[in-house]
Amino acid sequence: MDLERSITSAIASAPDAQTALSEAVRLLKAHRPRYTWVGVYLLAGDELVLGPYLGKPSPHTRIPLNRGICGAAASQKATIVVDDVNSDPRYLACSLETKSEIVVPIMQGDRVLGEIDIDSDQAAAFGEADRELLEEVARALAGKL
Ligand code: SME
């Protein structure tokens, strides 16, 4: 079974939203070695609050919508891929080793529920296949939240 199907079926069979989020994070981190930090933020009011994650602890446990690449993706309601975080003025550093990042909103219709955030120690680590995989995972998670 490919990774997308493994994750969407784990999400579908999860007993609750928290398990679905944790399983998605676990499977992504386990199967994509270049995904150095994998986490989910959930929108609470006008802040993104860190949920399940794997990787080094992040200082950014609450991110206002007007800050960071995370805030930008939620505000724009669109996936953001940053090939070189150090040349992006929006970037909020989590680890000095991080070189690239992808943030994929979890949407129900027009409403943002949260987002998947992934950092890589490799520059330009996220291509079209990563975007498609993560957008599919975000759609599956939206059905559970
Ligand atoms: N880099 C993110 C902050 C979250 S950490 O990467 C976990 C940002 O710029 O919004």
mmCIF file of N, CA and C and ligand atoms in Angstrom:
data_model
loop_
_atom_site.group_PDB
_atom_site.id
_atom_site.type_symbol
_atom_site.label_atom_id
_atom_site.label_comp_id
_atom_site.label_asym_id
_atom_site.label_seq_id
_atom_site.Cartn_x
_atom_site.Cartn_y
_atom_site.Cartn_z
ATOM 1 N N MET A 1 0.861 -1.200 0.000
ATOM 2 C CA MET A 1 0.000 0.000 0.000
ATOM 3 C C MET A 1 0.896 1.248 0.000
ATOM 4 N N ASP A 2 0.544 2.259 -0.802
ATOM 5 C CA ASP A 2 1.404 3.447 -0.796
ATOM 6 C C ASP A 2 1.117 4.303 0.438
ATOM 7 N N LEU A 3 2.013 5.264 0.653
ATOM 8 C CA LEU A 3 1.946 6.027 1.910
ATOM 9 C C LEU A 3 0.641 6.795 2.032
ATOM 10 N N GLU A 4 0.197 7.388 0.909
ATOM 11 C CA GLU A 4 -1.051 8.162 0.980
ATOM 12 C C GLU A 4 -2.210 7.284 1.442
ATOM 13 N N ARG A 5 -2.284 6.072 0.870
ATOM 14 C CA ARG A 5 -3.390 5.175 1.267
ATOM 15 C C ARG A 5 -3.231 4.692 2.692
ATOM 16 N N SER A 6 -1.989 4.397 3.118
ATOM 17 C CA SER A 6 -1.777 3.976 4.514
ATOM 18 C C SER A 6 -2.251 5.061 5.468
ATOM 19 N N ILE A 7 -1.902 6.311 5.150
ATOM 20 C CA ILE A 7 -2.250 7.390 6.085
ATOM 21 C C ILE A 7 -3.751 7.662 6.054
ATOM 22 N N THR A 8 -4.339 7.724 4.861
ATOM 23 C CA THR A 8 -5.776 8.034 4.826
ATOM 24 C C THR A 8 -6.582 6.904 5.470
ATOM 25 N N SER A 9 -6.123 5.664 5.351
ATOM 26 C CA SER A 9 -6.901 4.605 6.001
ATOM 27 C C SER A 9 -6.666 4.615 7.510
ATOM 28 N N ALA A 10 -5.460 4.974 7.970
ATOM 29 C CA ALA A 10 -5.227 5.109 9.422
ATOM 30 C C ALA A 10 -6.104 6.223 9.992
ATOM 31 N N ILE A 11 -6.236 7.308 9.244
ATOM 32 C CA ILE A 11 -7.072 8.428 9.700
ATOM 33 C C ILE A 11 -8.540 7.983 9.755
ATOM 34 N N ALA A 12 -8.984 7.303 8.695
ATOM 35 C CA ALA A 12 -10.401 6.882 8.643
ATOM 36 C C ALA A 12 -10.742 5.933 9.781
ATOM 37 N N SER A 13 -9.789 5.070 10.164
ATOM 38 C CA SER A 13 -10.122 4.086 11.202
ATOM 39 C C SER A 13 -9.755 4.564 12.610
ATOM 40 N N ALA A 14 -9.199 5.757 12.741
ATOM 41 C CA ALA A 14 -8.845 6.273 14.083
ATOM 42 C C ALA A 14 -10.124 6.506 14.889
ATOM 43 N N PRO A 15 -10.084 6.177 16.198
ATOM 44 C CA PRO A 15 -11.293 6.320 17.008
ATOM 45 C C PRO A 15 -11.660 7.772 17.305
ATOM 46 N N ASP A 16 -10.702 8.674 17.215
ATOM 47 C CA ASP A 16 -11.000 10.085 17.515
ATOM 48 C C ASP A 16 -10.005 10.994 16.780
ATOM 49 N N ALA A 17 -10.262 12.291 16.846
ATOM 50 C CA ALA A 17 -9.460 13.265 16.097
ATOM 51 C C ALA A 17 -7.999 13.265 16.553
ATOM 52 N N GLN A 18 -7.787 13.194 17.867
ATOM 53 C CA GLN A 18 -6.422 13.247 18.397
ATOM 54 C C GLN A 18 -5.589 12.083 17.873
ATOM 55 N N THR A 19 -6.190 10.898 17.854
ATOM 56 C CA THR A 19 -5.480 9.718 17.339
ATOM 57 C C THR A 19 -5.201 9.884 15.846
ATOM 58 N N ALA A 20 -6.169 10.409 15.116
ATOM 59 C CA ALA A 20 -5.982 10.619 13.676
ATOM 60 C C ALA A 20 -4.800 11.563 13.427
ATOM 61 N N LEU A 21 -4.721 12.643 14.190
ATOM 62 C CA LEU A 21 -3.628 13.612 14.019
ATOM 63 C C LEU A 21 -2.284 12.965 14.359
ATOM 64 N N SER A 22 -2.235 12.257 15.494
ATOM 65 C CA SER A 22 -0.976 11.627 15.923
ATOM 66 C C SER A 22 -0.519 10.566 14.929
ATOM 67 N N GLU A 23 -1.459 9.779 14.410
ATOM 68 C CA GLU A 23 -1.101 8.735 13.442
ATOM 69 C C GLU A 23 -0.577 9.337 12.139
ATOM 70 N N ALA A 24 -1.193 10.403 11.684
ATOM 71 C CA ALA A 24 -0.734 11.059 10.455
ATOM 72 C C ALA A 24 0.695 11.571 10.647
ATOM 73 N N VAL A 25 0.935 12.213 11.782
ATOM 74 C CA VAL A 25 2.281 12.737 12.075
ATOM 75 C C VAL A 25 3.285 11.589 12.138
ATOM 76 N N ARG A 26 2.923 10.519 12.837
ATOM 77 C CA ARG A 26 3.837 9.388 13.019
ATOM 78 C C ARG A 26 4.194 8.738 11.680
ATOM 79 N N LEU A 27 3.187 8.509 10.842
ATOM 80 C CA LEU A 27 3.438 7.834 9.566
ATOM 81 C C LEU A 27 4.256 8.710 8.617
ATOM 82 N N LEU A 28 3.968 10.000 8.595
ATOM 83 C CA LEU A 28 4.744 10.901 7.727
ATOM 84 C C LEU A 28 6.210 10.917 8.161
ATOM 85 N N LYS A 29 6.440 11.045 9.451
ATOM 86 C CA LYS A 29 7.829 11.122 9.955
ATOM 87 C C LYS A 29 8.552 9.800 9.705
ATOM 88 N N ALA A 30 7.856 8.670 9.903
ATOM 89 C CA ALA A 30 8.495 7.355 9.769
ATOM 90 C C ALA A 30 8.863 7.028 8.324
ATOM 91 N N HIS A 31 8.060 7.516 7.378
ATOM 92 C CA HIS A 31 8.243 7.090 5.978
ATOM 93 C C HIS A 31 8.942 8.103 5.086
ATOM 94 N N ARG A 32 9.210 9.288 5.597
ATOM 95 C CA ARG A 32 9.880 10.303 4.778
ATOM 96 C C ARG A 32 11.066 10.856 5.579
ATOM 97 N N PRO A 33 12.244 10.208 5.415
ATOM 98 C CA PRO A 33 13.413 10.594 6.221
ATOM 99 C C PRO A 33 13.784 12.080 6.109
ATOM 100 N N ARG A 34 13.464 12.704 4.980
ATOM 101 C CA ARG A 34 13.845 14.118 4.888
ATOM 102 C C ARG A 34 12.871 15.030 5.626
ATOM 103 N N TYR A 35 11.777 14.494 6.152
ATOM 104 C CA TYR A 35 10.855 15.294 6.972
ATOM 105 C C TYR A 35 11.419 15.318 8.405
ATOM 106 N N THR A 36 12.213 16.319 8.712
ATOM 107 C CA THR A 36 12.939 16.350 9.989
ATOM 108 C C THR A 36 12.008 16.640 11.165
ATOM 109 N N TRP A 37 11.061 17.529 10.932
ATOM 110 C CA TRP A 37 10.093 17.903 11.996
ATOM 111 C C TRP A 37 8.715 17.872 11.348
ATOM 112 N N VAL A 38 7.806 17.122 11.973
ATOM 113 C CA VAL A 38 6.444 16.992 11.431
ATOM 114 C C VAL A 38 5.464 17.320 12.550
ATOM 115 N N GLY A 39 4.589 18.266 12.306
ATOM 116 C CA GLY A 39 3.619 18.600 13.350
ATOM 117 C C GLY A 39 2.324 19.129 12.772
ATOM 118 N N VAL A 40 1.347 19.256 13.661
ATOM 119 C CA VAL A 40 0.047 19.812 13.299
ATOM 120 C C VAL A 40 -0.246 20.975 14.242
ATOM 121 N N TYR A 41 -0.688 22.079 13.674
ATOM 122 C CA TYR A 41 -1.220 23.187 14.468
ATOM 123 C C TYR A 41 -2.727 23.232 14.261
ATOM 124 N N LEU A 42 -3.461 23.539 15.329
ATOM 125 C CA LEU A 42 -4.915 23.689 15.225
ATOM 126 C C LEU A 42 -5.279 25.135 15.530
ATOM 127 N N LEU A 43 -6.221 25.651 14.760
ATOM 128 C CA LEU A 43 -6.621 27.046 14.945
ATOM 129 C C LEU A 43 -7.547 27.163 16.159
ATOM 130 N N ALA A 44 -7.180 28.073 17.070
ATOM 131 C CA ALA A 44 -8.025 28.354 18.238
ATOM 132 C C ALA A 44 -8.127 29.867 18.327
ATOM 133 N N GLY A 45 -9.306 30.406 17.997
ATOM 134 C CA GLY A 45 -9.441 31.863 17.922
ATOM 135 C C GLY A 45 -8.579 32.366 16.792
ATOM 136 N N ASP A 46 -7.688 33.322 17.095
ATOM 137 C CA ASP A 46 -6.811 33.803 16.018
ATOM 138 C C ASP A 46 -5.363 33.365 16.228
ATOM 139 N N GLU A 47 -5.219 32.211 16.870
ATOM 140 C CA GLU A 47 -3.879 31.654 17.064
ATOM 141 C C GLU A 47 -3.836 30.202 16.614
ATOM 142 N N LEU A 48 -2.654 29.795 16.127
ATOM 143 C CA LEU A 48 -2.405 28.394 15.790
ATOM 144 C C LEU A 48 -1.738 27.755 17.005
ATOM 145 N N VAL A 49 -2.312 26.686 17.488
ATOM 146 C CA VAL A 49 -1.812 26.042 18.702
ATOM 147 C C VAL A 49 -1.216 24.687 18.325
ATOM 148 N N LEU A 50 0.014 24.463 18.777
ATOM 149 C CA LEU A 50 0.718 23.231 18.406
ATOM 150 C C LEU A 50 0.023 22.003 19.003
ATOM 151 N N GLY A 51 -0.242 21.036 18.143
ATOM 152 C CA GLY A 51 -0.803 19.752 18.565
ATOM 153 C C GLY A 51 0.273 18.684 18.496
ATOM 154 N N PRO A 52 -0.058 17.472 18.035
ATOM 155 C CA PRO A 52 0.933 16.404 17.961
ATOM 156 C C PRO A 52 2.089 16.779 17.028
ATOM 157 N N TYR A 53 3.298 16.425 17.427
ATOM 158 C CA TYR A 53 4.455 16.653 16.559
ATOM 159 C C TYR A 53 5.535 15.649 16.881
ATOM 160 N N LEU A 54 6.471 15.449 15.942
ATOM 161 C CA LEU A 54 7.663 14.637 16.167
ATOM 162 C C LEU A 54 8.852 15.413 15.646
ATOM 163 N N GLY A 55 9.902 15.476 16.455
ATOM 164 C CA GLY A 55 11.082 16.273 16.135
ATOM 165 C C GLY A 55 11.441 17.057 17.380
ATOM 166 N N LYS A 56 12.422 17.941 17.233
ATOM 167 C CA LYS A 56 12.844 18.725 18.407
ATOM 168 C C LYS A 56 11.698 19.594 18.911
ATOM 169 N N PRO A 57 11.619 19.787 20.243
ATOM 170 C CA PRO A 57 10.590 20.700 20.756
ATOM 171 C C PRO A 57 10.719 22.068 20.098
ATOM 172 N N SER A 58 9.569 22.653 19.724
ATOM 173 C CA SER A 58 9.574 23.964 19.078
ATOM 174 C C SER A 58 9.225 25.030 20.096
ATOM 175 N N PRO A 59 9.904 26.184 20.025
ATOM 176 C CA PRO A 59 9.506 27.295 20.905
ATOM 177 C C PRO A 59 8.167 27.892 20.474
ATOM 178 N N HIS A 60 7.740 27.575 19.247
ATOM 179 C CA HIS A 60 6.530 28.218 18.711
ATOM 180 C C HIS A 60 5.311 27.328 18.944
ATOM 181 N N THR A 61 4.826 27.342 20.183
ATOM 182 C CA THR A 61 3.665 26.504 20.507
ATOM 183 C C THR A 61 2.356 27.228 20.221
ATOM 184 N N ARG A 62 2.402 28.551 20.127
ATOM 185 C CA ARG A 62 1.218 29.336 19.738
ATOM 186 C C ARG A 62 1.682 30.389 18.742
ATOM 187 N N ILE A 63 1.088 30.415 17.559
ATOM 188 C CA ILE A 63 1.518 31.342 16.508
ATOM 189 C C ILE A 63 0.323 32.186 16.075
ATOM 190 N N PRO A 64 0.384 33.512 16.249
ATOM 191 C CA PRO A 64 -0.703 34.362 15.757
ATOM 192 C C PRO A 64 -0.787 34.284 14.230
ATOM 193 N N LEU A 65 -1.987 34.537 13.704
ATOM 194 C CA LEU A 65 -2.195 34.395 12.255
ATOM 195 C C LEU A 65 -1.356 35.351 11.417
ATOM 196 N N ASN A 66 -0.891 36.429 12.028
ATOM 197 C CA ASN A 66 -0.083 37.380 11.255
ATOM 198 C C ASN A 66 1.414 37.142 11.416
ATOM 199 N N ARG A 67 1.796 35.958 11.923
ATOM 200 C CA ARG A 67 3.222 35.684 12.102
ATOM 201 C C ARG A 67 3.630 34.356 11.462
ATOM 202 N N GLY A 68 4.875 34.336 10.958
ATOM 203 C CA GLY A 68 5.466 33.087 10.489
ATOM 204 C C GLY A 68 4.908 32.604 9.149
ATOM 205 N N ILE A 69 5.537 31.568 8.660
ATOM 206 C CA ILE A 69 5.046 30.912 7.455
ATOM 207 C C ILE A 69 3.738 30.196 7.807
ATOM 208 N N CYS A 70 3.673 29.716 9.051
ATOM 209 C CA CYS A 70 2.435 29.063 9.517
ATOM 210 C C CYS A 70 1.263 30.036 9.471
ATOM 211 N N GLY A 71 1.457 31.234 10.001
ATOM 212 C CA GLY A 71 0.380 32.225 9.990
ATOM 213 C C GLY A 71 -0.007 32.609 8.570
ATOM 214 N N ALA A 72 0.992 32.725 7.697
ATOM 215 C CA ALA A 72 0.722 33.116 6.302
ATOM 216 C C ALA A 72 -0.116 32.053 5.589
ATOM 217 N N ALA A 73 0.202 30.776 5.788
ATOM 218 C CA ALA A 73 -0.549 29.708 5.101
ATOM 219 C C ALA A 73 -2.003 29.685 5.583
ATOM 220 N N ALA A 74 -2.205 29.882 6.882
ATOM 221 C CA ALA A 74 -3.579 29.884 7.411
ATOM 222 C C ALA A 74 -4.332 31.113 6.911
ATOM 223 N N SER A 75 -3.677 32.269 6.870
ATOM 224 C CA SER A 75 -4.346 33.494 6.421
ATOM 225 C C SER A 75 -4.680 33.437 4.940
ATOM 226 N N GLN A 76 -3.743 32.895 4.156
ATOM 227 C CA GLN A 76 -3.960 32.825 2.702
ATOM 228 C C GLN A 76 -4.785 31.602 2.303
ATOM 229 N N LYS A 77 -5.002 30.689 3.260
ATOM 230 C CA LYS A 77 -5.761 29.453 2.994
ATOM 231 C C LYS A 77 -5.154 28.696 1.823
ATOM 232 N N ALA A 78 -3.834 28.641 1.827
ATOM 233 C CA ALA A 78 -3.129 27.986 0.712
ATOM 234 C C ALA A 78 -1.827 27.379 1.214
ATOM 235 N N THR A 79 -1.419 26.300 0.555
ATOM 236 C CA THR A 79 -0.135 25.667 0.854
ATOM 237 C C THR A 79 1.005 26.632 0.552
ATOM 238 N N ILE A 80 1.985 26.678 1.446
ATOM 239 C CA ILE A 80 3.192 27.472 1.181
ATOM 240 C C ILE A 80 4.406 26.544 1.244
ATOM 241 N N VAL A 81 5.223 26.598 0.210
ATOM 242 C CA VAL A 81 6.483 25.858 0.164
ATOM 243 C C VAL A 81 7.607 26.881 0.169
ATOM 244 N N VAL A 82 8.548 26.724 1.087
ATOM 245 C CA VAL A 82 9.699 27.627 1.148
ATOM 246 C C VAL A 82 10.962 26.789 0.967
ATOM 247 N N ASP A 83 11.652 27.004 -0.150
ATOM 248 C CA ASP A 83 12.840 26.200 -0.467
ATOM 249 C C ASP A 83 14.039 26.569 0.405
ATOM 250 N N ASP A 84 14.092 27.852 0.824
ATOM 251 C CA ASP A 84 15.219 28.317 1.644
ATOM 252 C C ASP A 84 14.661 29.234 2.733
ATOM 253 N N VAL A 85 14.458 28.659 3.909
ATOM 254 C CA VAL A 85 13.794 29.429 4.978
ATOM 255 C C VAL A 85 14.592 30.674 5.367
ATOM 256 N N ASN A 86 15.920 30.597 5.233
ATOM 257 C CA ASN A 86 16.730 31.738 5.677
ATOM 258 C C ASN A 86 16.599 32.954 4.766
ATOM 259 N N SER A 87 16.014 32.755 3.579
ATOM 260 C CA SER A 87 15.806 33.926 2.731
ATOM 261 C C SER A 87 14.341 34.367 2.749
ATOM 262 N N ASP A 88 13.555 33.816 3.668
ATOM 263 C CA ASP A 88 12.141 34.221 3.771
ATOM 264 C C ASP A 88 11.930 35.009 5.056
ATOM 265 N N PRO A 89 11.617 36.295 4.932
ATOM 266 C CA PRO A 89 11.509 37.141 6.137
ATOM 267 C C PRO A 89 10.379 36.726 7.080
ATOM 268 N N ARG A 90 9.415 35.920 6.579
ATOM 269 C CA ARG A 90 8.312 35.499 7.452
ATOM 270 C C ARG A 90 8.736 34.397 8.409
ATOM 271 N N TYR A 91 9.825 33.719 8.086
ATOM 272 C CA TYR A 91 10.202 32.478 8.788
ATOM 273 C C TYR A 91 10.463 32.692 10.281
ATOM 274 N N LEU A 92 9.817 31.869 11.098
ATOM 275 C CA LEU A 92 10.078 31.813 12.539
ATOM 276 C C LEU A 92 10.942 30.581 12.778
ATOM 277 N N ALA A 93 12.157 30.775 13.265
ATOM 278 C CA ALA A 93 13.089 29.656 13.398
ATOM 279 C C ALA A 93 12.690 28.739 14.543
ATOM 280 N N CYS A 94 12.864 27.457 14.261
ATOM 281 C CA CYS A 94 12.536 26.424 15.241
ATOM 282 C C CYS A 94 13.829 25.676 15.550
ATOM 283 N N SER A 95 14.620 25.413 14.503
ATOM 284 C CA SER A 95 15.908 24.739 14.653
ATOM 285 C C SER A 95 16.885 25.385 13.675
ATOM 286 N N LEU A 96 18.134 25.519 14.099
ATOM 287 C CA LEU A 96 19.141 26.149 13.225
ATOM 288 C C LEU A 96 19.428 25.295 11.997
ATOM 289 N N GLU A 97 19.152 23.988 12.098
ATOM 290 C CA GLU A 97 19.441 23.085 10.969
ATOM 291 C C GLU A 97 18.388 23.168 9.858
ATOM 292 N N THR A 98 17.229 23.708 10.158
ATOM 293 C CA THR A 98 16.147 23.711 9.162
ATOM 294 C C THR A 98 16.525 24.540 7.944
ATOM 295 N N LYS A 99 16.264 23.955 6.747
ATOM 296 C CA LYS A 99 16.572 24.665 5.498
ATOM 297 C C LYS A 99 15.323 24.954 4.677
ATOM 298 N N SER A 100 14.328 24.055 4.745
ATOM 299 C CA SER A 100 13.124 24.274 3.941
ATOM 300 C C SER A 100 11.893 23.840 4.736
ATOM 301 N N GLU A 101 10.726 24.314 4.268
ATOM 302 C CA GLU A 101 9.495 24.085 5.037
ATOM 303 C C GLU A 101 8.301 24.024 4.083
ATOM 304 N N ILE A 102 7.306 23.203 4.467
ATOM 305 C CA ILE A 102 6.013 23.224 3.760
ATOM 306 C C ILE A 102 4.915 23.328 4.811
ATOM 307 N N VAL A 103 3.933 24.170 4.556
ATOM 308 C CA VAL A 103 2.782 24.305 5.453
ATOM 309 C C VAL A 103 1.510 24.144 4.613
ATOM 310 N N VAL A 104 0.673 23.177 5.032
ATOM 311 C CA VAL A 104 -0.534 22.826 4.271
ATOM 312 C C VAL A 104 -1.761 23.039 5.159
ATOM 313 N N PRO A 105 -2.633 23.965 4.808
ATOM 314 C CA PRO A 105 -3.825 24.179 5.629
ATOM 315 C C PRO A 105 -4.759 22.971 5.626
ATOM 316 N N ILE A 106 -5.395 22.756 6.768
ATOM 317 C CA ILE A 106 -6.465 21.752 6.899
ATOM 318 C C ILE A 106 -7.767 22.549 6.863
ATOM 319 N N MET A 107 -8.543 22.365 5.782
ATOM 320 C CA MET A 107 -9.722 23.221 5.544
ATOM 321 C C MET A 107 -11.004 22.403 5.536
ATOM 322 N N GLN A 108 -12.062 22.997 6.073
ATOM 323 C CA GLN A 108 -13.410 22.446 5.875
ATOM 324 C C GLN A 108 -14.154 23.510 5.092
ATOM 325 N N GLY A 109 -14.395 23.266 3.798
ATOM 326 C CA GLY A 109 -14.942 24.313 2.954
ATOM 327 C C GLY A 109 -13.976 25.485 2.946
ATOM 328 N N ASP A 110 -14.473 26.653 3.352
ATOM 329 C CA ASP A 110 -13.654 27.866 3.336
ATOM 330 C C ASP A 110 -13.007 28.144 4.696
ATOM 331 N N ARG A 111 -13.247 27.251 5.650
ATOM 332 C CA ARG A 111 -12.820 27.484 7.022
ATOM 333 C C ARG A 111 -11.509 26.741 7.307
ATOM 334 N N VAL A 112 -10.523 27.463 7.878
ATOM 335 C CA VAL A 112 -9.255 26.827 8.256
ATOM 336 C C VAL A 112 -9.420 26.210 9.643
ATOM 337 N N LEU A 113 -9.123 24.912 9.761
ATOM 338 C CA LEU A 113 -9.182 24.244 11.064
ATOM 339 C C LEU A 113 -7.803 24.132 11.684
ATOM 340 N N GLY A 114 -6.798 24.125 10.832
ATOM 341 C CA GLY A 114 -5.430 23.954 11.316
ATOM 342 C C GLY A 114 -4.504 23.794 10.137
ATOM 343 N N GLU A 115 -3.349 23.185 10.376
ATOM 344 C CA GLU A 115 -2.414 22.977 9.273
ATOM 345 C C GLU A 115 -1.386 21.908 9.622
ATOM 346 N N ILE A 116 -0.848 21.310 8.573
ATOM 347 C CA ILE A 116 0.291 20.398 8.704
ATOM 348 C C ILE A 116 1.534 21.224 8.424
ATOM 349 N N ASP A 117 2.522 21.136 9.321
ATOM 350 C CA ASP A 117 3.765 21.901 9.153
ATOM 351 C C ASP A 117 4.931 20.913 9.141
ATOM 352 N N ILE A 118 5.756 20.983 8.111
ATOM 353 C CA ILE A 118 6.913 20.086 8.024
ATOM 354 C C ILE A 118 8.171 20.878 7.688
ATOM 355 N N ASP A 119 9.222 20.614 8.470
ATOM 356 C CA ASP A 119 10.538 21.228 8.241
ATOM 357 C C ASP A 119 11.498 20.155 7.738
ATOM 358 N N SER A 120 12.462 20.568 6.928
ATOM 359 C CA SER A 120 13.519 19.648 6.507
ATOM 360 C C SER A 120 14.883 20.290 6.701
ATOM 361 N N ASP A 121 15.860 19.459 7.044
ATOM 362 C CA ASP A 121 17.240 19.933 7.122
ATOM 363 C C ASP A 121 17.850 20.047 5.722
ATOM 364 N N GLN A 122 17.138 19.548 4.691
ATOM 365 C CA GLN A 122 17.605 19.689 3.307
ATOM 366 C C GLN A 122 16.951 20.913 2.671
ATOM 367 N N ALA A 123 17.729 21.651 1.895
ATOM 368 C CA ALA A 123 17.154 22.766 1.138
ATOM 369 C C ALA A 123 16.210 22.198 0.073
ATOM 370 N N ALA A 124 15.162 22.946 -0.225
ATOM 371 C CA ALA A 124 14.221 22.575 -1.304
ATOM 372 C C ALA A 124 13.796 21.109 -1.231
ATOM 373 N N ALA A 125 13.428 20.665 -0.038
ATOM 374 C CA ALA A 125 13.105 19.240 0.156
ATOM 375 C C ALA A 125 11.703 18.877 -0.317
ATOM 376 N N PHE A 126 10.855 19.894 -0.587
ATOM 377 C CA PHE A 126 9.440 19.598 -0.849
ATOM 378 C C PHE A 126 9.060 19.905 -2.296
ATOM 379 N N GLY A 127 8.681 18.852 -3.014
ATOM 380 C CA GLY A 127 8.275 18.999 -4.416
ATOM 381 C C GLY A 127 6.785 18.775 -4.578
ATOM 382 N N GLU A 128 6.385 18.633 -5.834
ATOM 383 C CA GLU A 128 4.956 18.488 -6.162
ATOM 384 C C GLU A 128 4.366 17.225 -5.524
ATOM 385 N N ALA A 129 5.125 16.139 -5.467
ATOM 386 C CA ALA A 129 4.604 14.895 -4.878
ATOM 387 C C ALA A 129 4.345 15.074 -3.383
ATOM 388 N N ASP A 130 5.213 15.826 -2.714
ATOM 389 C CA ASP A 130 5.004 16.093 -1.282
ATOM 390 C C ASP A 130 3.745 16.930 -1.086
ATOM 391 N N ARG A 131 3.604 17.943 -1.912
ATOM 392 C CA ARG A 131 2.427 18.808 -1.811
ATOM 393 C C ARG A 131 1.134 17.996 -2.018
ATOM 394 N N GLU A 132 1.141 17.133 -3.029
ATOM 395 C CA GLU A 132 -0.070 16.338 -3.301
ATOM 396 C C GLU A 132 -0.376 15.383 -2.153
ATOM 397 N N LEU A 133 0.667 14.715 -1.643
ATOM 398 C CA LEU A 133 0.485 13.798 -0.508
ATOM 399 C C LEU A 133 -0.097 14.550 0.696
ATOM 400 N N LEU A 134 0.516 15.679 1.022
ATOM 401 C CA LEU A 134 0.124 16.387 2.253
ATOM 402 C C LEU A 134 -1.243 17.037 2.112
ATOM 403 N N GLU A 135 -1.581 17.498 0.914
ATOM 404 C CA GLU A 135 -2.923 18.075 0.721
ATOM 405 C C GLU A 135 -3.986 16.983 0.850
ATOM 406 N N GLU A 136 -3.670 15.774 0.401
ATOM 407 C CA GLU A 136 -4.609 14.656 0.556
ATOM 408 C C GLU A 136 -4.758 14.285 2.042
ATOM 409 N N VAL A 137 -3.631 14.262 2.758
ATOM 410 C CA VAL A 137 -3.684 13.970 4.193
ATOM 411 C C VAL A 137 -4.492 15.059 4.926
ATOM 412 N N ALA A 138 -4.299 16.307 4.532
ATOM 413 C CA ALA A 138 -5.047 17.406 5.163
ATOM 414 C C ALA A 138 -6.546 17.255 4.912
ATOM 415 N N ARG A 139 -6.922 16.833 3.707
ATOM 416 C CA ARG A 139 -8.356 16.619 3.408
ATOM 417 C C ARG A 139 -8.919 15.501 4.281
ATOM 418 N N ALA A 140 -8.130 14.429 4.448
ATOM 419 C CA ALA A 140 -8.604 13.310 5.278
ATOM 420 C C ALA A 140 -8.737 13.756 6.742
ATOM 421 N N LEU A 141 -7.770 14.540 7.214
ATOM 422 C CA LEU A 141 -7.839 15.018 8.610
ATOM 423 C C LEU A 141 -9.044 15.941 8.807
ATOM 424 N N ALA A 142 -9.323 16.777 7.825
ATOM 425 C CA ALA A 142 -10.454 17.703 7.953
ATOM 426 C C ALA A 142 -11.751 16.946 8.217
ATOM 427 N N GLY A 143 -11.884 15.763 7.648
ATOM 428 C CA GLY A 143 -13.082 14.949 7.855
ATOM 429 C C GLY A 143 -13.199 14.393 9.256
ATOM 430 N N LYS A 144 -12.096 14.436 10.022
ATOM 431 C CA LYS A 144 -12.083 13.868 11.370
ATOM 432 C C LYS A 144 -12.178 14.931 12.453
ATOM 433 N N LEU A 145 -11.983 16.221 12.066
ATOM 434 C CA LEU A 145 -11.917 17.271 13.098
ATOM 435 C C LEU A 145 -13.288 17.883 13.375
HETATM 436 N N1 SME B 1 8.730 27.834 10.965
HETATM 437 C C1 SME B 1 7.369 28.092 11.338
HETATM 438 C C2 SME B 1 7.210 28.057 12.840
HETATM 439 C C3 SME B 1 6.923 26.707 13.366
HETATM 440 S S1 SME B 1 8.303 25.717 13.542
HETATM 441 O O1 SME B 1 8.858 25.437 12.230
HETATM 442 C C4 SME B 1 7.847 24.261 14.199
HETATM 443 C C5 SME B 1 6.918 29.431 10.785
HETATM 444 O O2 SME B 1 7.707 30.177 10.218
HETATM 445 O O3 SME B 1 5.737 29.767 10.925
#
